[in-house]
Short mmCIF file of N, CA and C in Angstrom, two decimals:
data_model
loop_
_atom_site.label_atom_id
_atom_site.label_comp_id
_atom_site.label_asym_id
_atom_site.label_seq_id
_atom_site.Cartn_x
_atom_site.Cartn_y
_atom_site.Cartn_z
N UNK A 535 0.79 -1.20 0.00
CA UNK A 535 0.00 0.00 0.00
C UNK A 535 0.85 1.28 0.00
N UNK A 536 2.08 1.24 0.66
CA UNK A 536 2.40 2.62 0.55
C UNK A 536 3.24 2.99 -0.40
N UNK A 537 3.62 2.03 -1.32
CA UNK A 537 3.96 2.36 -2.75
C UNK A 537 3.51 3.00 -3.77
N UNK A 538 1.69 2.78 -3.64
CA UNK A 538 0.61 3.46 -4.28
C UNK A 538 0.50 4.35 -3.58
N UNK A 539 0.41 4.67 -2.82
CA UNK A 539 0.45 6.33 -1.86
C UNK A 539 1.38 7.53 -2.62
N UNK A 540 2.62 6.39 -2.59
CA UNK A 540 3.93 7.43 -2.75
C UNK A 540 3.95 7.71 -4.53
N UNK A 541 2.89 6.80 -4.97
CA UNK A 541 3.19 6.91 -6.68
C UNK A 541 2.34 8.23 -6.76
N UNK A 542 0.80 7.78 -6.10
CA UNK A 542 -0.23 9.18 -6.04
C UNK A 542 0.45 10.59 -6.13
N UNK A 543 1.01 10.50 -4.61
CA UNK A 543 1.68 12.19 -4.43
C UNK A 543 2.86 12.45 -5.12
N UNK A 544 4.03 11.54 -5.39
CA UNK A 544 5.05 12.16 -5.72
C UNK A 544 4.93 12.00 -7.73
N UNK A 545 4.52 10.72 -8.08
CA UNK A 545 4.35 10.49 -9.72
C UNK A 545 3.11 11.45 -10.29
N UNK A 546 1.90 11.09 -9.48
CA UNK A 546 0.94 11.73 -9.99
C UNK A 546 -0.09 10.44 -11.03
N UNK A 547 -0.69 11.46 -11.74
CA UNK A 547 -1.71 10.55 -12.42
C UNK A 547 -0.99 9.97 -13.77
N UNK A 548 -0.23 10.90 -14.34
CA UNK A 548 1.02 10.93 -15.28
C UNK A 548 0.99 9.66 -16.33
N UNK A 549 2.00 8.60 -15.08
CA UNK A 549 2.61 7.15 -15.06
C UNK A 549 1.09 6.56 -15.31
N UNK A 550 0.26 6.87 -14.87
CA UNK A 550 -0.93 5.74 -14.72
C UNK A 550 -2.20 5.65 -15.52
N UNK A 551 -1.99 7.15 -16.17
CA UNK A 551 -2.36 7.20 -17.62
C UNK A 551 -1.61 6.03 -18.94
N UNK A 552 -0.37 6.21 -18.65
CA UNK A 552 0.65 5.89 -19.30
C UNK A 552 1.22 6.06 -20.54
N UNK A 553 0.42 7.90 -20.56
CA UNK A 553 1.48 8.64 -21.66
C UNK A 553 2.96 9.08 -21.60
N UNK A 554 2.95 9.04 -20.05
CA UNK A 554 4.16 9.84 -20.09
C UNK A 554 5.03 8.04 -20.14
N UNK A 555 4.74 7.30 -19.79
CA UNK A 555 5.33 6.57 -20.58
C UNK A 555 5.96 5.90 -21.59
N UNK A 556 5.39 6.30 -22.62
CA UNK A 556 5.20 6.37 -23.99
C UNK A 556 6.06 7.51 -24.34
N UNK A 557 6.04 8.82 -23.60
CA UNK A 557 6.77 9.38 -24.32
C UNK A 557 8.38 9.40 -23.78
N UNK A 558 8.33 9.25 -22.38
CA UNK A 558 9.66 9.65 -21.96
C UNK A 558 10.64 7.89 -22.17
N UNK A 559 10.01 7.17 -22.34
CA UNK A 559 10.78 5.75 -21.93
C UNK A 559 10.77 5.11 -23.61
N UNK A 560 9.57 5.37 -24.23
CA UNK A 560 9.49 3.99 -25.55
C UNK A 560 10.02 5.12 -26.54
N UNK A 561 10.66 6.13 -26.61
CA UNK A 561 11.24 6.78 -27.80
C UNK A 561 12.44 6.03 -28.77
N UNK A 562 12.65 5.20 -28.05
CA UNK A 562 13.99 4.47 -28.39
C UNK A 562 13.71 3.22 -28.77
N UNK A 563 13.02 2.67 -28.62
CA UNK A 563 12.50 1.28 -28.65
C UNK A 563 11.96 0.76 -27.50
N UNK A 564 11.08 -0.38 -27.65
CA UNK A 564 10.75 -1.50 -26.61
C UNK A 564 11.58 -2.33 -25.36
N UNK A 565 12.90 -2.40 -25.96
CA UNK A 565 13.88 -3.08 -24.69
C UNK A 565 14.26 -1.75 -24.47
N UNK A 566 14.67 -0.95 -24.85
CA UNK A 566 15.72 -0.18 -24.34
C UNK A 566 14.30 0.44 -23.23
N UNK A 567 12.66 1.29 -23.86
CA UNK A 567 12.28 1.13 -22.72
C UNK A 567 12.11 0.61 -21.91
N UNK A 568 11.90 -0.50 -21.93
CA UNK A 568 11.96 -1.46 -20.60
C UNK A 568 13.34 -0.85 -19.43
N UNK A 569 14.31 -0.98 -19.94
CA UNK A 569 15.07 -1.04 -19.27
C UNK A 569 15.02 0.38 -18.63
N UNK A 570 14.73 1.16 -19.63
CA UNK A 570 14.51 2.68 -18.76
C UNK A 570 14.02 2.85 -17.74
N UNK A 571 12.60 2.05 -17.67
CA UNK A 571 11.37 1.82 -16.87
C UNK A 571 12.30 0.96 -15.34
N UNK A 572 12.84 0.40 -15.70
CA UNK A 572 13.59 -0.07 -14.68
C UNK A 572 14.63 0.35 -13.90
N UNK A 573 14.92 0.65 -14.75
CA UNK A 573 16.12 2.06 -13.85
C UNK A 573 15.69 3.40 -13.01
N UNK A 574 14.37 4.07 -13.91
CA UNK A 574 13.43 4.70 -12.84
C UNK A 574 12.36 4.05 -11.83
N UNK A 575 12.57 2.47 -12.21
CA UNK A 575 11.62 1.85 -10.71
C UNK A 575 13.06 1.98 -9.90
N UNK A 576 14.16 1.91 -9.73
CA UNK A 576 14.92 1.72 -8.92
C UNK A 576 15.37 2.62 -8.46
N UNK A 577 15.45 3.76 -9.14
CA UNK A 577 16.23 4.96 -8.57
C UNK A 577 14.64 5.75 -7.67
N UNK A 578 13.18 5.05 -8.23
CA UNK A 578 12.56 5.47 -7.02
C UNK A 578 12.20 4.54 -5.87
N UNK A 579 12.26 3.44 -6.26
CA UNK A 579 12.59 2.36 -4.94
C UNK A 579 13.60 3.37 -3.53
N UNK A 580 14.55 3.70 -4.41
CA UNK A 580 16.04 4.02 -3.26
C UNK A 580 15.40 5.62 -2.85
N UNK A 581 15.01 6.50 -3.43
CA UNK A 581 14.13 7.42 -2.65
C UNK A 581 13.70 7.25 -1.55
N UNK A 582 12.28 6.25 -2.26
CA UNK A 582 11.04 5.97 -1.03
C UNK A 582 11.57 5.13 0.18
N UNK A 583 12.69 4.33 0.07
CA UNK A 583 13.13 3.62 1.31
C UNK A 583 14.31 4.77 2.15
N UNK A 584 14.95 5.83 1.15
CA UNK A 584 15.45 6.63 2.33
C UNK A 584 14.34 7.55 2.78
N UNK A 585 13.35 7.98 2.46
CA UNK A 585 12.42 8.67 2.99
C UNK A 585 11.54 7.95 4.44
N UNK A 586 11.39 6.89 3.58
CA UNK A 586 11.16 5.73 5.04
C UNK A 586 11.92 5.94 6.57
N UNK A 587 13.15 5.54 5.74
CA UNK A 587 14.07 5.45 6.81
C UNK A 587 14.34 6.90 7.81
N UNK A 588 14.53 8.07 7.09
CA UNK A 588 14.55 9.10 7.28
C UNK A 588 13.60 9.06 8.51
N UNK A 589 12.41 8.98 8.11
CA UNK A 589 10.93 8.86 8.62
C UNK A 589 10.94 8.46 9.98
N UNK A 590 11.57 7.16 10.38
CA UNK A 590 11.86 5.91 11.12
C UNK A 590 12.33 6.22 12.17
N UNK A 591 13.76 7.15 11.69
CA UNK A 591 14.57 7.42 12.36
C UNK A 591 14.37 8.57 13.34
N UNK A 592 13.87 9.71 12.73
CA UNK A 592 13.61 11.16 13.21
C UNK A 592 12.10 10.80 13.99
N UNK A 593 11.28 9.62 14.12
CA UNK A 593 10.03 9.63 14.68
C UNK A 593 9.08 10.21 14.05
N UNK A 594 8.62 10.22 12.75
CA UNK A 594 7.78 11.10 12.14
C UNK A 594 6.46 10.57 11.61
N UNK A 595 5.50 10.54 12.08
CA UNK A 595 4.61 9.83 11.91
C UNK A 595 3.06 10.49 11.42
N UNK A 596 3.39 11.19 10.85
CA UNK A 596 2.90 12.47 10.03
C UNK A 596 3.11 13.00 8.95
N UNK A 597 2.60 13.58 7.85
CA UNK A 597 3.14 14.17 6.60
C UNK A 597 3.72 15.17 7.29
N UNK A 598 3.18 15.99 8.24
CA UNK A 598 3.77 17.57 8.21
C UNK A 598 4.72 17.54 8.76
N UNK A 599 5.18 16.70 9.54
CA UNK A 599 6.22 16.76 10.71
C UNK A 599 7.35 16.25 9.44
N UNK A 600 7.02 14.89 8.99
CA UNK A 600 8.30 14.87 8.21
C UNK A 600 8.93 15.70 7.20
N UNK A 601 7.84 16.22 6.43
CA UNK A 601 8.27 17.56 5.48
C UNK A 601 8.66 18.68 6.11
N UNK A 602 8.26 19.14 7.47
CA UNK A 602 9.03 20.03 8.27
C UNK A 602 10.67 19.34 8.91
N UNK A 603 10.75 18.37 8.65
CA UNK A 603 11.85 17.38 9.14
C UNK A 603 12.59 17.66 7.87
N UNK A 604 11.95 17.42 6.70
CA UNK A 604 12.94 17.26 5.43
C UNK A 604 13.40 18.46 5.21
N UNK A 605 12.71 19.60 5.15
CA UNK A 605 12.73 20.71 4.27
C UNK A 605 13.93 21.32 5.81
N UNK A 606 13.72 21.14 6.94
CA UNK A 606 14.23 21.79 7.65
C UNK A 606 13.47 22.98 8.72
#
């Protein structure tokens, strides 16, 4: 569940349309998007688990507190 949370607020409706798919990843071809697609699941995998962690660590159990945590 909180994968779909984090796609909602931070991706948007975008990805789930799946134009922006189409345009930013399959310009090149079919494997090579794929692989694009995979490289941005991973580089937002490693986000959402330091945000987690971040989260975890500082006690934040709230949107506002942690964005007042992040931002400073």
């Amino acid at each position: 569940m909180p994968g779909f949370i984090f796609q909602s607020l931070i991706i948007g409706g975008g990805y789930g349309t799946g134009r922006e798919l189409v345009e930013f990843f399959l310009h090149e071809g079919p494997i090579s998007g794929l692989v694009n697609m995979g490289v941005a699941t991973i580089i937002w995998s490693v986000v959402l688990a330091i945000c987690f962690e971040f989260a975890r660590k500082r006690k934040y159990y709230d949107y506002r507190s942690f964005i007042s945590g992040l931002l400073g």
